[in-house]
Amino acid sequence: MTFGSSVLQRFAPMWRALLALTFALPCGATMAETTKERVMREGKIVIGIHNRTPWGFRDEATGEAKGWHPDLLRAAFSELGVKELDIRVTEFGALIPGLLAGRFDAVASGLSITPERCRQVAFGSPDLKVHDAAIVLAGNPKRIHGFDDIVRQDIIMGAGRGSVSVRNATAAGVPESRMLLFPDIEANISALRSGRVDVTVLSSPTAIGLFSSGKLEGLESATPFVTTDEQATYAAVAFRTEDQDLRALWDERLAALTKDGTARKVMARYGFGETEIVPETVTVEKLCGGSMAGAAK
């Protein structure tokens, strides 16, 4: 027997034991844990919002996260043992970048499904139908009741940077030179009060939330603000494209909440009615228009 073969025989039992231990390890020890697995294990999910009523906000008195999406998410995941909703606030335009950078597990703050966004994130099923609304000075001095009025008159429109309202206004013919874009609602409303803009255009749910807060003295909703079904958008919770299992779990839970009436109760809580209900024929696949990045095969 040579020296080399003697050494191999001496250490063979140890190598066999190490190999056996490696193959006996649970999958989680040798494979990366998915976001869904971590959420279920920790009992916590991290959600990005932009602190806007009624989408998602912190109650000023209690600090508790409330709103359309936080309430739905809490109802959906609490029954699965995920009791902690870790809400983190950022600017609207930083929601998707923050999600992609791993700062959130999902973003749930009134993000509308668009083909452009579908190339970046994986949207859950649409949960709310959204039309544009307009806020003007009391009395609506310029008689603004739709994008056509903004186009015809020498009107400066304020809107949120990166919002779908900007896309709709552009499609309706509002020139870029007559739009001022803001990072948040406060700056937008301040510009309206000071006369820098003549009208603020934003989503109808956001307008509902603002007027319910009682903080818009001297302003009013431009009623009616005429929009078409083609201009309607649909809000949804967004996930990273690699987190298809977490998105699928959310879709299952959302369907259950819709079926048992919980979603309707949350809608009523925030002033939503029949006009905000998503038709059964509207799906995320149709809204993305073939632009779903990382969709499950």
Short mmCIF file of C-alpha atoms in Angstrom, two decimals:
data_model
loop_
_atom_site.label_atom_id
_atom_site.label_comp_id
_atom_site.label_asym_id
_atom_site.label_seq_id
_atom_site.Cartn_x
_atom_site.Cartn_y
_atom_site.Cartn_z
CA MET A 1 0.00 0.00 0.00
CA THR A 2 1.43 3.39 -0.98
CA PHE A 3 1.52 6.42 1.32
CA GLY A 4 -1.11 8.21 -0.83
CA SER A 5 -3.60 5.37 -0.68
CA SER A 6 -3.07 5.06 3.08
CA VAL A 7 -3.97 8.71 3.59
CA LEU A 8 -7.07 8.39 1.41
CA GLN A 9 -8.29 5.36 3.36
CA ARG A 10 -7.67 7.10 6.70
CA PHE A 11 -9.74 10.18 5.81
CA ALA A 12 -12.41 8.49 3.67
CA PRO A 13 -14.90 8.07 6.56
CA MET A 14 -14.68 11.80 7.38
CA TRP A 15 -15.24 12.82 3.75
CA ARG A 16 -18.25 10.49 3.47
CA ALA A 17 -19.71 12.02 6.64
CA LEU A 18 -19.24 15.55 5.32
CA LEU A 19 -20.92 14.65 2.03
CA ALA A 20 -23.83 13.03 3.85
CA LEU A 21 -24.25 16.12 6.05
CA THR A 22 -24.26 18.44 3.02
CA PHE A 23 -26.98 16.51 1.24
CA ALA A 24 -29.00 16.19 4.44
CA LEU A 25 -29.21 19.96 4.96
CA PRO A 26 -32.66 21.50 4.40
CA CYS A 27 -33.20 23.34 1.14
CA GLY A 28 -33.28 26.70 2.87
CA ALA A 29 -29.71 26.20 4.04
CA THR A 30 -28.28 25.65 0.59
CA MET A 31 -30.61 27.83 -1.49
CA ALA A 32 -31.37 31.54 -1.19
CA GLU A 33 -34.54 32.28 0.76
CA THR A 34 -37.25 33.97 -1.30
CA THR A 35 -38.93 37.16 -0.15
CA LYS A 36 -42.17 35.26 0.45
CA GLU A 37 -40.39 32.67 2.59
CA ARG A 38 -38.72 35.37 4.67
CA VAL A 39 -42.00 37.27 5.11
CA MET A 40 -43.75 34.11 6.30
CA ARG A 41 -40.86 33.15 8.57
CA GLU A 42 -40.49 36.58 10.17
CA GLY A 43 -44.20 37.36 10.28
CA LYS A 44 -43.39 40.82 8.85
CA ILE A 45 -43.74 42.50 5.47
CA VAL A 46 -42.13 45.85 4.58
CA ILE A 47 -44.39 48.15 2.56
CA GLY A 48 -43.45 51.42 0.83
CA ILE A 49 -46.03 54.24 0.79
CA HIS A 50 -45.94 57.98 0.06
CA ASN A 51 -48.04 58.95 3.10
CA ARG A 52 -51.13 60.06 1.22
CA THR A 53 -54.78 59.75 2.22
CA PRO A 54 -56.56 57.52 1.30
CA TRP A 55 -53.90 55.31 -0.31
CA GLY A 56 -51.58 54.78 2.64
CA PHE A 57 -50.73 57.09 5.53
CA ARG A 58 -49.82 57.28 9.20
CA ASP A 59 -52.58 58.36 11.56
CA GLU A 60 -51.40 61.61 13.15
CA ALA A 61 -52.86 60.69 16.54
CA THR A 62 -51.76 57.04 16.84
CA GLY A 63 -48.97 56.66 14.30
CA GLU A 64 -50.76 53.56 12.97
CA ALA A 65 -50.57 52.84 9.26
CA LYS A 66 -53.98 53.20 7.62
CA GLY A 67 -55.44 53.59 4.16
CA TRP A 68 -56.86 51.58 1.32
CA HIS A 69 -53.79 49.46 0.65
CA PRO A 70 -52.49 49.09 4.24
CA ASP A 71 -55.94 47.99 5.43
CA LEU A 72 -56.22 45.43 2.63
CA LEU A 73 -52.69 44.12 3.18
CA ARG A 74 -53.21 43.81 6.93
CA ALA A 75 -56.44 41.86 6.41
CA ALA A 76 -54.83 39.66 3.76
CA PHE A 77 -51.62 38.70 5.55
CA SER A 78 -52.69 38.67 9.21
CA GLU A 79 -54.66 35.47 8.64
CA LEU A 80 -51.44 33.88 7.37
CA GLY A 81 -49.55 34.78 10.53
CA VAL A 82 -47.90 37.91 9.12
CA LYS A 83 -48.89 40.27 11.91
CA GLU A 84 -46.43 43.12 11.38
CA LEU A 85 -46.91 45.64 8.57
CA ASP A 86 -43.68 47.65 8.53
CA ILE A 87 -44.67 50.87 6.75
CA ARG A 88 -41.89 53.05 5.32
CA VAL A 89 -42.62 56.46 3.84
CA THR A 90 -40.94 57.93 0.77
CA GLU A 91 -41.80 60.31 -2.09
CA PHE A 92 -44.13 58.94 -4.76
CA GLY A 93 -41.41 59.04 -7.40
CA ALA A 94 -39.10 56.99 -5.16
CA LEU A 95 -41.52 54.09 -4.64
CA ILE A 96 -40.42 51.91 -7.57
CA PRO A 97 -36.69 52.73 -7.22
CA GLY A 98 -36.95 51.86 -3.52
CA LEU A 99 -38.67 48.58 -4.31
CA LEU A 100 -36.05 47.63 -6.89
CA ALA A 101 -33.28 48.55 -4.45
CA GLY A 102 -34.70 46.15 -1.87
CA ARG A 103 -35.85 48.75 0.66
CA PHE A 104 -39.43 47.40 0.50
CA ASP A 105 -41.02 43.99 -0.09
CA ALA A 106 -43.86 45.70 -1.97
CA VAL A 107 -45.13 49.21 -2.67
CA ALA A 108 -48.79 49.95 -2.00
CA SER A 109 -49.62 53.61 -2.43
CA GLY A 110 -52.04 54.05 -5.29
CA LEU A 111 -49.58 53.07 -8.01
CA SER A 112 -51.44 52.79 -11.31
CA ILE A 113 -50.75 49.91 -13.68
CA THR A 114 -49.14 51.18 -16.89
CA PRO A 115 -47.19 49.33 -19.60
CA GLU A 116 -44.09 51.39 -18.72
CA ARG A 117 -44.24 50.37 -15.06
CA CYS A 118 -45.03 46.78 -16.00
CA ARG A 119 -41.57 46.56 -17.53
CA GLN A 120 -40.07 47.37 -14.12
CA VAL A 121 -42.26 45.65 -11.53
CA ALA A 122 -44.74 42.80 -11.13
CA PHE A 123 -48.18 44.20 -10.36
CA GLY A 124 -50.76 42.32 -8.36
CA SER A 125 -54.35 42.21 -9.57
CA PRO A 126 -55.96 45.64 -10.05
CA ASP A 127 -57.87 46.58 -6.88
CA LEU A 128 -59.34 50.04 -7.56
CA LYS A 129 -60.61 51.91 -10.63
CA VAL A 130 -59.26 55.46 -10.74
CA HIS A 131 -60.36 58.54 -12.68
CA ASP A 132 -58.70 61.95 -12.76
CA ALA A 133 -60.12 64.75 -10.60
CA ALA A 134 -59.37 68.45 -10.38
CA ILE A 135 -59.08 70.90 -7.49
CA VAL A 136 -59.62 74.59 -8.10
CA LEU A 137 -60.13 77.80 -6.16
CA ALA A 138 -63.58 78.16 -4.58
CA GLY A 139 -66.15 79.10 -7.21
CA ASN A 140 -64.08 77.53 -10.02
CA PRO A 141 -63.40 80.97 -11.57
CA LYS A 142 -62.04 79.57 -14.84
CA ARG A 143 -64.88 77.04 -15.24
CA ILE A 144 -62.61 74.04 -15.56
CA HIS A 145 -64.51 70.79 -16.11
CA GLY A 146 -62.13 68.65 -18.13
CA PHE A 147 -58.83 68.54 -19.98
CA ASP A 148 -60.51 70.22 -22.97
CA ASP A 149 -61.04 73.37 -20.89
CA ILE A 150 -57.38 73.36 -19.88
CA VAL A 151 -56.32 73.00 -23.52
CA ARG A 152 -58.61 75.78 -24.80
CA GLN A 153 -57.71 78.36 -22.16
CA ASP A 154 -54.38 79.82 -21.10
CA ILE A 155 -54.40 77.63 -17.99
CA ILE A 156 -51.43 76.36 -15.99
CA MET A 157 -52.01 72.87 -14.61
CA GLY A 158 -50.29 71.40 -11.57
CA ALA A 159 -49.79 67.65 -11.18
CA GLY A 160 -47.61 65.09 -9.44
CA ARG A 161 -44.27 64.27 -11.01
CA GLY A 162 -44.51 60.80 -12.56
CA SER A 163 -48.29 60.60 -12.10
CA VAL A 164 -50.71 59.07 -14.60
CA SER A 165 -52.64 62.35 -14.60
CA VAL A 166 -49.70 63.89 -16.50
CA ARG A 167 -49.90 61.14 -19.09
CA ASN A 168 -53.65 61.68 -19.51
CA ALA A 169 -53.25 65.45 -19.76
CA THR A 170 -50.55 65.05 -22.42
CA ALA A 171 -52.72 62.63 -24.40
CA ALA A 172 -55.59 65.14 -24.21
CA GLY A 173 -53.38 67.85 -25.73
CA VAL A 174 -52.24 69.85 -22.70
CA PRO A 175 -48.80 71.21 -23.69
CA GLU A 176 -45.85 70.46 -21.44
CA SER A 177 -45.13 74.20 -21.23
CA ARG A 178 -48.39 74.68 -19.30
CA MET A 179 -47.76 71.99 -16.73
CA LEU A 180 -45.93 72.41 -13.43
CA LEU A 181 -44.94 69.10 -11.82
CA PHE A 182 -44.43 68.67 -8.08
CA PRO A 183 -42.86 65.98 -5.88
CA ASP A 184 -45.77 65.95 -3.41
CA ILE A 185 -49.37 67.09 -2.91
CA GLU A 186 -48.47 69.79 -0.40
CA ALA A 187 -46.33 71.65 -2.93
CA ASN A 188 -49.03 71.19 -5.56
CA ILE A 189 -51.79 72.62 -3.36
CA SER A 190 -49.55 75.46 -2.21
CA ALA A 191 -48.96 76.42 -5.85
CA LEU A 192 -52.72 76.47 -6.45
CA ARG A 193 -53.33 78.71 -3.45
CA SER A 194 -50.56 81.12 -4.48
CA GLY A 195 -51.75 81.35 -8.10
CA ARG A 196 -48.76 79.62 -9.66
CA VAL A 197 -51.20 77.09 -11.15
CA ASP A 198 -54.89 77.44 -11.97
CA VAL A 199 -55.88 73.84 -11.35
CA THR A 200 -54.42 70.79 -9.67
CA VAL A 201 -55.15 67.48 -11.41
CA LEU A 202 -54.75 64.25 -9.46
CA SER A 203 -56.46 60.92 -8.94
CA SER A 204 -60.05 60.91 -7.71
CA PRO A 205 -59.22 58.79 -4.62
CA THR A 206 -56.49 61.27 -3.64
CA ALA A 207 -58.96 64.15 -4.03
CA ILE A 208 -61.50 62.28 -1.89
CA GLY A 209 -58.88 61.83 0.82
CA LEU A 210 -57.81 65.47 0.73
CA PHE A 211 -61.32 66.84 1.07
CA SER A 212 -62.16 64.39 3.86
CA SER A 213 -59.21 65.75 5.83
CA GLY A 214 -60.81 69.20 6.05
CA LYS A 215 -57.55 70.91 5.08
CA LEU A 216 -58.64 72.41 1.75
CA GLU A 217 -60.43 75.55 2.94
CA GLY A 218 -60.98 77.96 0.06
CA LEU A 219 -60.67 75.20 -2.52
CA GLU A 220 -63.21 72.92 -4.16
CA SER A 221 -63.48 69.98 -6.48
CA ALA A 222 -64.09 70.91 -10.13
CA THR A 223 -67.33 68.97 -10.42
CA PRO A 224 -67.86 67.47 -12.83
CA PHE A 225 -64.38 66.87 -14.23
CA VAL A 226 -65.20 64.90 -17.35
CA THR A 227 -63.02 61.92 -18.17
CA THR A 228 -63.50 58.88 -20.37
CA ASP A 229 -63.25 55.18 -19.55
CA GLU A 230 -60.13 55.13 -21.72
CA GLN A 231 -58.54 57.62 -19.31
CA ALA A 232 -59.39 55.51 -16.25
CA THR A 233 -56.48 53.76 -14.61
CA TYR A 234 -56.28 50.89 -12.13
CA ALA A 235 -54.31 50.84 -8.92
CA ALA A 236 -52.47 47.79 -7.61
CA VAL A 237 -49.79 46.62 -5.21
CA ALA A 238 -46.40 46.21 -6.91
CA PHE A 239 -43.69 43.61 -6.28
CA ARG A 240 -40.24 42.90 -7.66
CA THR A 241 -40.37 40.76 -10.80
CA GLU A 242 -38.43 37.95 -9.08
CA ASP A 243 -41.03 37.75 -6.30
CA GLN A 244 -43.73 36.02 -8.34
CA ASP A 245 -44.60 33.69 -5.45
CA LEU A 246 -45.30 36.63 -3.13
CA ARG A 247 -47.37 38.33 -5.80
CA ALA A 248 -49.36 35.12 -6.37
CA LEU A 249 -50.03 34.82 -2.64
CA TRP A 250 -51.30 38.41 -2.54
CA ASP A 251 -53.57 37.79 -5.54
CA GLU A 252 -55.07 34.76 -3.80
CA ARG A 253 -55.73 36.71 -0.64
CA LEU A 254 -57.15 39.73 -2.55
CA ALA A 255 -59.57 37.42 -4.37
CA ALA A 256 -60.68 35.99 -1.02
CA LEU A 257 -61.19 39.46 0.48
CA THR A 258 -63.23 40.47 -2.56
CA LYS A 259 -65.38 37.35 -2.34
CA ASP A 260 -66.15 37.65 1.39
CA GLY A 261 -66.99 41.36 1.21
CA THR A 262 -63.99 42.65 3.17
CA ALA A 263 -62.71 44.70 0.22
CA ARG A 264 -66.10 46.44 -0.11
CA LYS A 265 -66.04 47.38 3.58
CA VAL A 266 -62.58 48.90 3.21
CA MET A 267 -63.75 50.80 0.12
CA ALA A 268 -66.66 52.31 2.05
CA ARG A 269 -64.32 53.24 4.90
CA TYR A 270 -62.42 55.57 2.56
CA GLY A 271 -65.30 57.01 0.56
CA PHE A 272 -65.14 54.72 -2.48
CA GLY A 273 -68.26 53.44 -4.21
CA GLU A 274 -69.48 51.65 -7.31
CA THR A 275 -67.47 53.87 -9.68
CA GLU A 276 -64.22 52.61 -8.12
CA ILE A 277 -65.00 48.89 -8.44
CA VAL A 278 -62.74 47.07 -10.92
CA PRO A 279 -64.74 45.24 -13.63
CA GLU A 280 -64.09 41.49 -13.77
CA THR A 281 -62.95 41.84 -17.37
CA VAL A 282 -60.03 44.09 -16.38
CA THR A 283 -56.83 42.14 -15.68
CA VAL A 284 -53.23 43.07 -15.06
CA GLU A 285 -52.26 41.20 -18.25
CA LYS A 286 -54.55 43.41 -20.35
CA LEU A 287 -53.42 46.59 -18.64
CA CYS A 288 -49.75 45.74 -19.10
CA GLY A 289 -50.35 45.09 -22.79
CA GLY A 290 -47.64 42.47 -23.18
CA SER A 291 -45.12 44.51 -21.17
CA MET A 292 -44.96 42.28 -18.09
CA ALA A 293 -41.31 41.93 -17.15
CA GLY A 294 -40.42 38.70 -15.43
CA ALA A 295 -43.95 37.33 -15.63
CA ALA A 296 -44.45 33.76 -14.50
CA LYS A 297 -44.30 31.32 -17.38
#
